[in-house]
């Protein structure tokens, strides 16, 4: 394998902040590969956590520079998640660093760096949120940024097993640094990986502190993003540290035992049992694959990962035995089979021989049936013939254990009103390039409300200073938009915070926007081209104006992968055009949806302006279905020119069947369709 050393240190003017979340900021880069690697620069903005994404089958190592100037040892990035063609690496705690270098082995076609600065404060206070629950640091206590959470939590109907992870990185962190690591992971998972919230349900540090992870309730079956294809019905617990070789310290192992003993008991799961799980799909187990897992599994059991490292994975069987022996007695696998009006069978297992009872009550709480027995197996049948229709509650109980309960029959209560929610906040475009004549200075802001609310929107600059309000209106439930004029703002990075308020409750989300006048007037000759040498829309012409002398790079991307570089250079101040023939290295690109990404590097760093582009060399298929009624079908959206009795009709047709309006009888008809890329169909006539 050839080894390539990429010395790439990112100074403050190269890597401006792109995401700020309270005490956490994150800078994102596409790392130049090959000879174009950036050189180290003094005065680099410091960071203390690093995450890497890359495309290709190779591996990536990195090292960071201390503030004093010396370099730390090389580390190989651990990537245990695959998002499309991207490997999403774990976020590592590096300690304070002013620069980073990369070393690539094998095929790496693209590399992206996420440098996170998570401010170290005091160690958080641990709290208890439910009776019998282990001591847990709540999201509020460790400083979760609820504004960046993308969506409300989704619940699984049942919990089936636990999956143990490690975060990789370092094992040499303090109590206060552990909370900073959790805050950094939240920002990286949401704004780096694009997940709704932090991926893990819980995290445990080396001192035995347990942190609440993804929001939605520590004792609810919240679906996380920790084991691709196996997220639903599993609880993900991450050990903060690197356990590829090291063994988690006793305090961390003890806390993990307490946490799993409680959480699996809430779900009445036997820690020593196995579970048959149908994979949702990943690189190890295809969708639909039946996999048998232990109730306490490691991440590597569910997907193509070495997580939680050999040091942690080896002790999982012994840990499961400790979990099973903690908090006895316990009730496992309660099941109810049957419907009201026929025999209903209640079954469960107990961890020891106990006197048990099963109780069924109506909606008023009155007991209508009960059974009892003694042993380690619960098995009782309610002969419910003649029982009135409706909802019944049931419980299975025994001295000293957590009661199992549920509902039988149809619940007729009305659903509660939709809770206040604010989702899908986005500003389009995210880079605004106002021209001297005022064009290009408007962004459209869209969001979705779960219910009617008073909506306010405020603007903040990169220092956090408020620049005023741009919206204060009552808005209805559903999709909403408003226009935001940014022409009066100087070049810079801005944050728009939108708050929805209903009664005493409110929710806030934020979107980032860049104002940059270095490259203005970006336009394309077409949104679709057809480079098939037919003389129609064979080429693409891009035009733009540079107001200052800055480097420009124009790439054509598909699904985040660069398919062709159209231009790279420093053309100087003034108007410019780039003409492209639709090929990459002389070869035609396949039909599909692409994005032209224009990157200008100025005082704000790498600022990217995207333009969607379709390559389409396939002509539409037009069929005449009924000449007398002028009924046609077309294989894609197209402009259809119809000649009826020597009179021209032009129709904008969607894909599918359509009819051309015409009064009178039809004696002669011919038609031709042209798609957005200029491709012409065969002429049909009748």
XYZ file of C-alpha atoms in Angstrom:
686
model
C 0.000 0.000 0.000
C 1.316 3.418 -0.891
C 1.372 5.857 1.972
C 0.539 9.513 1.491
C 1.331 12.110 4.119
C -0.966 15.090 4.054
C 0.342 17.903 6.207
C -2.781 19.963 6.700
C -3.063 22.463 9.525
C -6.051 24.749 9.474
C -5.585 28.365 10.545
C -8.433 30.534 11.796
C -8.789 32.334 8.479
C -8.996 28.982 6.673
C -11.426 27.288 9.040
C -14.078 29.736 10.281
C -16.703 28.548 12.748
C -19.660 26.958 10.997
C -21.676 25.644 13.917
C -21.955 27.000 17.421
C -23.820 25.207 20.188
C -23.400 26.938 23.527
C -19.967 25.969 24.795
C -19.210 23.985 21.620
C -18.078 25.182 18.197
C -17.246 23.097 15.137
C -15.271 23.865 11.980
C -15.727 21.703 8.885
C -13.253 21.182 6.017
C -12.780 19.208 2.870
C -9.111 18.262 3.185
C -7.145 18.728 -0.074
C -5.492 15.472 -1.085
C -2.143 15.141 -2.823
C 0.222 17.970 -3.644
C -2.436 20.574 -2.899
C -2.272 19.868 0.854
C -2.258 22.995 3.011
C 0.884 23.838 4.958
C 0.968 24.276 8.725
C 0.329 27.817 9.917
C 0.950 29.502 13.258
C -1.982 30.987 15.140
C -4.368 28.194 14.191
C -7.728 28.274 15.985
C -7.461 25.707 18.803
C -9.694 22.648 19.115
C -9.820 19.657 21.445
C -11.865 17.062 19.541
C -11.546 15.734 15.993
C -13.844 13.676 13.766
C -13.165 12.529 10.192
C -15.408 11.442 7.321
C -13.943 9.901 4.175
C -14.876 8.132 0.967
C -12.902 5.102 -0.153
C -11.753 1.711 1.104
C -8.575 3.045 2.714
C -7.831 4.199 6.252
C -6.954 7.586 7.706
C -4.572 8.435 10.551
C -3.953 11.839 12.070
C -1.786 13.611 14.590
C -2.350 16.944 16.330
C 0.008 19.695 17.402
C 0.190 20.886 21.005
C 0.074 24.639 21.722
C 3.787 24.470 22.591
C 4.546 23.249 19.056
C 5.316 19.536 19.484
C 3.295 16.869 17.716
C 1.379 14.080 19.444
C 1.566 10.448 18.325
C -0.312 9.241 15.245
C -3.795 7.772 15.727
C -5.824 5.702 13.273
C -9.410 6.892 12.974
C -12.078 4.373 13.925
C -15.122 4.544 11.613
C -17.978 2.270 12.656
C -20.779 3.907 10.684
C -21.320 4.018 6.923
C -23.540 6.835 5.604
C -23.965 6.266 1.880
C -20.412 6.197 0.513
C -18.994 8.089 3.519
C -17.241 6.470 6.461
C -18.255 8.456 9.563
C -15.408 8.348 12.054
C -15.814 8.589 15.810
C -15.165 11.931 17.484
C -11.840 11.707 19.359
C -10.735 13.804 22.328
C -7.337 15.190 21.282
C -6.594 17.675 24.046
C -5.930 21.283 23.060
C -4.489 21.319 19.534
C -3.554 24.074 17.098
C -3.029 22.012 13.950
C -3.592 18.562 12.494
C -1.831 16.362 9.927
C -3.276 13.401 8.072
C -1.817 10.174 6.716
C -3.825 8.121 4.251
C -3.330 4.439 3.423
C -5.066 2.808 0.485
C -7.831 4.380 -1.539
C -9.243 7.563 -0.026
C -10.959 9.727 -2.642
C -12.262 12.394 -0.314
C -11.548 13.446 3.256
C -13.512 15.815 5.476
C -12.355 17.104 8.873
C -14.557 18.196 11.777
C -12.594 20.162 14.371
C -14.594 20.621 17.558
C -13.822 22.959 20.421
C -15.797 21.952 23.514
C -15.204 24.255 26.458
C -14.261 22.455 29.675
C -16.334 23.673 32.621
C -16.979 22.084 36.003
C -18.024 18.462 36.395
C -21.854 18.233 36.224
C -24.087 17.293 39.138
C -25.626 13.834 38.975
C -29.367 13.555 39.550
C -31.955 10.810 39.910
C -35.075 11.121 37.750
C -37.007 7.977 38.703
C -37.338 5.743 41.735
C -34.838 2.886 41.707
C -32.929 4.398 38.798
C -29.139 4.689 39.008
C -27.639 8.133 39.479
C -27.702 9.811 36.047
C -26.496 13.192 34.789
C -29.426 14.737 32.947
C -29.122 16.462 29.592
C -29.681 19.823 31.261
C -26.898 19.104 33.768
C -24.253 18.196 31.160
C -25.299 21.086 28.923
C -27.122 19.520 25.965
C -28.002 22.053 23.281
C -31.692 21.399 22.693
C -31.820 24.034 19.928
C -29.900 21.861 17.475
C -32.074 18.749 17.986
C -33.671 18.102 14.590
C -36.820 16.185 15.517
C -38.899 14.823 18.367
C -37.826 11.412 19.706
C -39.240 8.279 18.079
C -40.217 5.399 20.362
C -39.992 1.680 19.668
C -42.908 -0.460 20.901
C -40.554 -2.615 23.004
C -36.947 -2.775 24.146
C -35.213 -6.013 23.191
C -31.498 -5.729 23.993
C -28.589 -3.464 24.921
C -25.648 -2.611 22.632
C -22.359 -1.554 24.243
C -19.994 0.874 22.445
C -16.835 2.838 23.120
C -16.272 6.377 21.898
C -12.570 5.746 21.011
C -10.237 8.718 21.485
C -8.418 8.876 24.803
C -8.704 7.371 28.291
C -6.806 10.268 29.917
C -9.554 12.781 30.578
C -10.726 14.514 33.750
C -14.233 14.517 35.221
C -14.888 17.986 33.800
C -13.481 17.016 30.399
C -15.883 14.038 30.266
C -18.880 16.388 30.149
C -17.142 18.452 27.452
C -16.674 15.244 25.453
C -20.402 14.471 25.706
C -21.280 18.003 24.548
C -18.891 17.689 21.613
C -20.329 14.317 20.604
C -23.839 15.804 20.540
C -22.814 18.595 18.149
C -20.784 16.220 15.953
C -23.585 13.652 15.732
C -26.216 16.272 14.856
C -24.326 18.798 12.718
C -21.572 16.504 11.447
C -23.327 13.170 10.898
C -26.737 14.764 10.269
C -28.549 12.750 12.964
C -31.578 14.033 14.880
C -29.794 14.047 18.251
C -26.828 12.431 19.964
C -26.713 8.824 18.792
C -26.265 7.004 22.128
C -29.017 6.575 24.720
C -26.484 6.707 27.563
C -22.770 7.378 28.037
C -20.554 6.256 30.947
C -17.196 7.868 31.795
C -14.166 6.215 33.400
C -15.107 7.631 36.822
C -18.448 5.808 36.814
C -20.614 8.802 35.898
C -23.650 7.950 33.760
C -24.925 10.581 31.287
C -28.365 10.749 29.717
C -27.897 10.594 25.944
C -30.615 11.011 23.326
C -33.577 12.947 24.694
C -37.059 11.573 25.177
C -36.911 9.856 28.571
C -34.321 7.572 30.124
C -36.869 4.817 30.823
C -38.647 5.058 27.436
C -37.772 3.048 24.324
C -36.194 5.978 22.463
C -34.705 4.923 19.114
C -31.121 6.152 18.865
C -28.529 6.208 16.073
C -25.820 3.945 17.434
C -26.030 0.622 15.556
C -27.041 0.946 11.906
C -29.792 -1.527 11.053
C -30.282 -2.360 14.743
C -31.386 0.938 16.286
C -35.056 0.164 16.868
C -35.712 -1.706 20.099
C -32.141 -1.412 21.391
C -30.536 0.790 24.021
C -27.086 2.071 23.049
C -24.582 2.665 25.866
C -21.196 4.203 25.039
C -18.158 3.831 27.287
C -16.222 7.101 27.048
C -12.717 5.975 26.177
C -10.685 3.762 23.866
C -10.854 0.069 24.673
C -9.218 -1.477 21.643
C -6.581 -2.859 24.031
C -7.272 -1.327 27.451
C -9.896 -2.762 29.792
C -12.483 -0.324 31.179
C -11.616 0.575 34.790
C -13.667 -0.896 37.674
C -15.679 2.283 38.313
C -16.819 2.360 34.680
C -17.678 -1.338 34.640
C -19.621 -1.053 37.913
C -21.643 1.890 36.580
C -22.412 -0.031 33.387
C -23.671 -2.953 35.484
C -25.946 -0.670 37.533
C -27.286 1.028 34.411
C -28.038 -2.147 32.454
C -29.453 -3.963 35.491
C -31.975 -1.143 35.909
C -32.737 -0.448 32.218
C -33.191 -4.105 31.231
C -35.319 -4.661 34.332
C -37.613 -1.797 33.245
C -38.139 -3.737 30.002
C -38.280 -7.124 31.822
C -35.379 -8.511 29.754
C -33.245 -11.410 30.978
C -29.613 -10.204 30.589
C -28.485 -13.789 29.889
C -31.034 -14.423 27.132
C -30.643 -14.252 23.363
C -32.758 -12.294 20.915
C -33.652 -13.037 17.281
C -33.455 -9.704 15.415
C -34.206 -8.860 11.783
C -31.530 -6.498 10.443
C -32.586 -3.196 8.950
C -29.523 -3.355 6.719
C -25.835 -2.439 6.941
C -22.541 -3.474 5.370
C -22.366 -6.642 7.522
C -25.991 -7.785 7.634
C -28.246 -7.067 4.655
C -31.784 -5.841 5.277
C -33.998 -8.771 6.269
C -31.136 -10.913 7.570
C -32.106 -12.829 10.732
C -29.440 -12.391 13.421
C -29.263 -13.983 16.876
C -27.852 -11.558 19.451
C -27.173 -11.644 23.176
C -29.318 -9.392 25.354
C -26.058 -7.580 26.218
C -24.203 -7.322 22.898
C -21.270 -5.330 21.579
C -21.562 -3.011 18.593
C -19.432 -5.405 16.518
C -22.165 -8.041 16.909
C -24.556 -5.841 14.907
C -22.376 -4.379 12.157
C -18.985 -3.943 10.442
C -17.152 -2.482 13.440
C -14.491 -3.370 15.992
C -16.417 -1.362 18.604
C -16.365 -1.517 21.637
C -12.759 -2.658 21.249
C -11.246 -5.992 22.277
C -10.652 -4.825 25.829
C -14.333 -4.053 26.445
C -15.849 -6.777 24.269
C -14.026 -9.571 26.121
C -15.684 -8.792 29.454
C -19.291 -8.564 28.137
C -20.237 -12.198 29.024
C -19.037 -11.723 32.617
C -20.712 -8.332 32.732
C -24.053 -9.856 31.654
C -23.810 -12.319 34.561
C -23.225 -9.428 36.980
C -26.198 -7.569 35.480
C -28.408 -10.629 35.944
C -27.344 -10.910 39.606
C -27.973 -7.213 40.391
C -31.307 -5.970 41.732
C -32.949 -9.360 42.291
C -35.658 -10.576 42.193
C -36.736 -9.889 38.597
C -39.587 -10.661 36.225
C -38.708 -11.625 32.654
C -40.590 -11.733 29.325
C -44.207 -11.055 30.344
C -46.570 -12.057 27.509
C -50.328 -11.861 27.030
C -52.084 -13.938 24.362
C -55.743 -13.710 23.484
C -58.528 -11.118 23.227
C -61.299 -10.073 25.589
C -64.275 -12.394 25.093
C -62.105 -15.483 24.758
C -59.405 -17.097 26.942
C -56.500 -14.714 27.668
C -53.255 -16.356 28.788
C -50.669 -14.526 30.936
C -47.108 -15.883 31.126
C -43.762 -14.738 32.556
C -40.553 -16.043 34.144
C -39.215 -15.104 37.565
C -35.590 -15.060 38.671
C -36.473 -17.236 41.681
C -39.381 -19.088 43.242
C -41.918 -16.497 44.398
C -45.616 -16.188 45.171
C -47.076 -14.346 42.188
C -50.410 -12.770 41.287
C -52.084 -11.697 38.033
C -54.787 -9.035 38.251
C -57.186 -7.717 35.591
C -59.130 -4.473 36.244
C -61.711 -2.535 34.240
C -61.404 1.136 33.311
C -62.737 2.219 36.717
C -59.986 0.275 38.475
C -62.300 -2.456 39.764
C -60.730 -5.937 39.765
C -62.694 -8.241 37.441
C -60.400 -11.283 37.539
C -57.258 -12.491 39.288
C -55.052 -15.513 39.574
C -52.210 -16.585 41.859
C -49.533 -19.198 42.171
C -46.036 -19.923 43.410
C -42.920 -20.835 41.454
C -40.461 -19.398 38.957
C -42.975 -19.544 36.091
C -46.145 -17.463 35.817
C -48.903 -19.131 33.775
C -52.568 -18.198 34.272
C -55.554 -17.918 31.917
C -58.461 -15.499 32.277
C -61.699 -17.022 30.989
C -63.090 -13.711 29.724
C -66.185 -14.969 27.892
C -69.052 -12.593 28.624
C -66.803 -9.739 29.752
C -68.022 -6.370 28.388
C -66.031 -4.906 25.518
C -63.578 -2.179 26.386
C -60.132 -1.619 27.819
C -58.743 -3.573 30.782
C -55.473 -3.136 32.635
C -53.443 -6.106 33.799
C -50.548 -6.553 36.211
C -48.193 -9.381 37.039
C -46.670 -8.942 40.476
C -44.570 -10.720 43.096
C -42.911 -9.517 46.301
C -39.811 -7.328 45.789
C -39.773 -7.179 41.975
C -40.747 -4.598 39.352
C -44.404 -5.094 38.379
C -45.263 -5.767 34.746
C -48.422 -4.140 33.418
C -50.288 -3.405 30.211
C -53.656 -2.836 28.564
C -56.074 -5.312 26.997
C -58.856 -4.405 24.633
C -59.623 -1.279 22.663
C -58.797 2.089 24.185
C -61.400 4.662 23.103
C -59.878 7.798 24.604
C -59.339 10.706 22.262
C -55.742 11.345 21.193
C -54.097 14.283 22.950
C -53.622 17.488 20.979
C -50.439 17.755 18.975
C -47.586 19.061 21.178
C -45.808 22.283 20.325
C -43.012 21.539 17.883
C -40.761 23.426 15.509
C -38.998 21.307 12.893
C -37.459 21.440 9.415
C -35.985 24.908 9.906
C -33.902 25.836 6.858
C -32.713 29.031 5.187
C -32.359 28.846 1.394
C -29.852 29.665 0.106
C -27.493 29.188 3.044
C -24.946 31.439 1.296
C -26.308 34.829 0.232
C -24.245 36.833 -2.276
C -25.825 40.300 -2.616
C -24.874 42.122 -5.825
C -24.515 45.911 -6.125
C -27.977 46.191 -7.697
C -29.564 44.393 -4.729
C -30.173 41.071 -6.452
C -29.245 37.922 -4.594
C -29.847 39.423 -1.147
C -32.928 37.420 -0.097
C -33.147 34.104 1.719
C -36.340 32.093 2.127
C -36.792 30.622 5.600
C -39.005 27.563 5.956
C -40.151 25.646 9.043
C -42.907 23.326 10.231
C -45.113 23.883 13.279
C -46.855 21.043 15.088
C -49.566 23.480 16.214
C -50.397 27.188 15.928
C -47.840 29.376 17.686
C -46.382 32.852 17.974
C -43.168 32.764 15.935
C -40.278 35.165 16.432
C -36.981 35.189 14.549
C -33.811 37.017 15.604
C -30.412 37.462 13.965
C -27.029 37.144 15.708
C -23.521 37.782 14.368
C -20.537 35.461 14.807
C -19.744 36.969 18.225
C -23.260 36.230 19.487
C -24.383 39.874 19.440
C -28.066 40.397 18.595
C -28.813 42.301 15.382
C -32.554 42.508 15.875
C -35.739 40.696 14.932
C -36.934 39.785 11.424
C -40.258 38.109 12.309
C -42.881 38.374 15.063
C -46.157 36.804 13.894
C -48.811 34.292 14.860
C -48.450 31.345 12.467
C -50.709 28.305 11.814
C -49.770 24.652 12.157
C -48.004 23.067 9.203
C -45.406 24.346 6.771
C -44.550 28.055 7.004
C -42.162 30.403 5.183
C -40.978 34.006 5.338
C -38.485 36.109 3.374
C -35.341 37.410 5.025
C -33.536 40.378 3.480
C -29.786 40.252 4.169
C -28.590 42.991 1.797
C -27.867 45.437 4.632
C -25.620 42.987 6.522
C -21.843 43.104 6.006
C -19.993 39.987 4.884
C -19.857 37.471 7.700
C -21.419 34.434 9.324
C -24.807 34.804 10.990
C -27.192 32.704 13.033
C -30.969 32.958 12.729
C -32.843 31.715 15.816
C -36.545 30.961 15.427
C -38.736 30.528 18.518
C -42.288 29.169 18.547
C -44.389 29.961 21.638
C -47.802 28.558 22.608
C -49.079 29.272 26.096
C -46.272 28.799 28.591
C -44.228 26.541 26.321
C -41.693 27.503 23.693
C -39.173 25.778 21.447
C -36.222 27.307 19.614
C -34.218 26.150 16.595
C -31.387 27.834 14.697
C -30.034 28.039 11.144
C -26.689 29.417 9.949
C -26.322 31.722 6.936
C -23.268 33.295 5.285
C -23.275 36.699 3.609
C -20.367 36.936 1.152
C -19.988 39.435 -1.704
C -16.706 38.054 -3.052
C -18.447 36.014 -5.768
C -21.767 37.407 -7.003
C -24.146 36.903 -9.906
C -23.581 33.154 -10.158
C -25.750 31.809 -12.977
C -25.936 28.759 -15.221
C -27.044 28.659 -18.837
C -29.346 25.739 -17.998
C -30.441 23.525 -15.147
C -30.247 20.474 -17.409
C -27.903 19.620 -20.283
C -27.809 16.885 -22.892
C -24.202 16.380 -24.054
C -25.034 13.993 -26.888
C -23.696 16.090 -29.822
C -27.158 16.812 -31.241
C -26.524 20.542 -31.138
C -29.123 21.211 -28.434
C -28.035 21.982 -24.837
C -24.786 20.080 -25.335
C -22.746 22.392 -23.089
C -23.052 24.240 -19.804
C -21.915 27.827 -19.354
C -21.443 29.240 -15.853
C -21.036 32.957 -15.283
C -20.067 34.922 -12.179
C -18.342 38.096 -11.040
C -15.438 38.317 -8.597
C -15.292 41.504 -6.558
C -11.856 40.667 -5.162
C -8.978 38.478 -6.275
C -9.678 35.090 -4.654
C -9.159 31.410 -5.531
C -12.124 29.701 -7.169
C -12.812 26.003 -7.606
C -15.818 24.613 -9.491
C -16.697 20.953 -8.970
C -19.517 18.774 -10.210
C -20.703 16.511 -7.394
C -23.088 13.597 -7.222
C -24.213 12.344 -3.797
C -21.321 14.241 -2.199
C -18.660 12.751 -4.490
C -16.720 14.944 -6.930
C -17.411 13.641 -10.431
C -15.521 16.344 -12.350
C -13.592 19.553 -11.709
C -14.723 22.229 -14.157
C -12.307 24.943 -13.085
C -9.625 25.673 -10.530
C -7.620 28.877 -10.349
C -7.510 32.556 -9.408
C -9.016 34.384 -12.398
C -8.904 37.891 -10.898
C -11.456 40.632 -10.301
C -14.216 40.950 -12.911
C -16.738 38.927 -14.882
C -15.917 35.345 -15.795
C -17.447 32.409 -17.611
C -16.687 28.705 -17.540
C -17.745 26.504 -20.440
C -18.060 22.750 -19.887
C -18.728 19.971 -22.396
C -20.269 17.466 -19.985
C -17.258 15.153 -19.714
C -14.744 14.206 -17.010
C -11.215 13.464 -18.251
C -12.656 13.123 -21.745
C -15.303 10.565 -20.766
C -19.024 11.266 -20.799
C -20.729 11.278 -17.417
C -23.834 9.139 -16.907
C -27.294 10.652 -16.792
C -28.382 11.722 -13.325
C -28.832 14.518 -10.817
C -25.703 16.499 -9.957
C -24.747 19.653 -8.073
C -22.320 22.274 -9.360
C -20.398 23.460 -6.275
C -18.560 26.770 -6.665
C -16.041 27.292 -3.843
C -14.457 30.694 -3.270
C -11.778 31.044 -0.587
C -11.692 34.442 1.107
C -11.583 35.926 4.604
C -14.573 33.760 5.578
C -12.777 30.574 4.531
C -14.130 28.140 1.950
C -17.572 29.473 0.978
C -19.583 27.144 -1.255
C -22.435 28.109 -3.584
C -24.384 25.152 -5.052
C -26.384 24.966 -8.297
C -28.419 21.837 -9.143
C -27.791 20.321 -12.575
C -29.257 17.357 -14.425
C -27.428 15.461 -17.161
C -30.019 13.907 -19.439
C -29.235 12.438 -22.850
C -32.372 10.300 -23.064
C -35.216 11.705 -25.202
C -38.759 11.580 -23.860
C -41.129 8.933 -25.185
C -44.362 10.458 -26.505
C -47.344 8.294 -27.417
C -50.629 9.240 -29.091
C -53.282 7.252 -27.233
C -56.451 8.686 -28.816
C -56.230 11.023 -31.838
C -59.895 12.058 -31.755
C -59.667 13.130 -28.105
C -56.064 14.376 -28.346
C -55.028 12.095 -25.507
C -51.278 11.446 -25.107
C -48.771 9.981 -22.680
C -45.194 11.111 -22.065
C -42.399 9.377 -20.134
C -41.126 12.507 -18.320
C -42.114 16.160 -17.851
C -41.818 17.911 -21.221
C -42.993 20.729 -23.448
C -45.249 19.160 -26.053
C -45.909 20.949 -29.341
C -49.117 19.684 -30.971
C -50.213 20.525 -34.514
C -54.010 20.057 -34.730
C -55.669 20.738 -38.082
C -52.673 22.977 -38.947
C -53.036 24.909 -35.674
C -50.283 24.832 -33.040
C -50.963 24.036 -29.414
C -48.142 24.055 -26.811
C -48.694 22.107 -23.592
C -46.522 21.805 -20.470
C -47.109 18.159 -19.657
C -46.233 16.244 -16.492
C -45.131 12.621 -16.652
C -48.066 10.358 -17.500
C -51.210 10.843 -19.551
C -52.657 14.193 -20.570
C -55.274 15.647 -22.926
C -54.863 18.717 -25.147
C -57.891 21.046 -24.967
C -59.440 21.543 -28.412
C -62.940 22.460 -29.600
C -64.154 20.723 -32.748
C -63.400 17.543 -34.609
C -59.821 16.438 -35.226
C -58.910 15.542 -38.793
C -55.107 15.702 -38.515
C -52.715 15.710 -35.562
C -48.969 15.422 -35.017
C -46.907 16.124 -31.884
C -43.360 16.280 -30.565
C -42.070 16.491 -26.961
C -38.953 18.249 -25.699
C -37.614 17.728 -22.152
C -35.780 20.247 -19.970
C -32.416 19.170 -21.387
C -33.522 19.815 -24.971
C -33.961 16.166 -25.989
C -36.630 15.693 -28.672
C -38.984 12.747 -28.887
C -39.962 11.019 -32.080
C -42.878 12.712 -33.860
C -46.207 10.970 -33.386
C -49.160 11.521 -35.698
C -52.649 10.306 -36.388
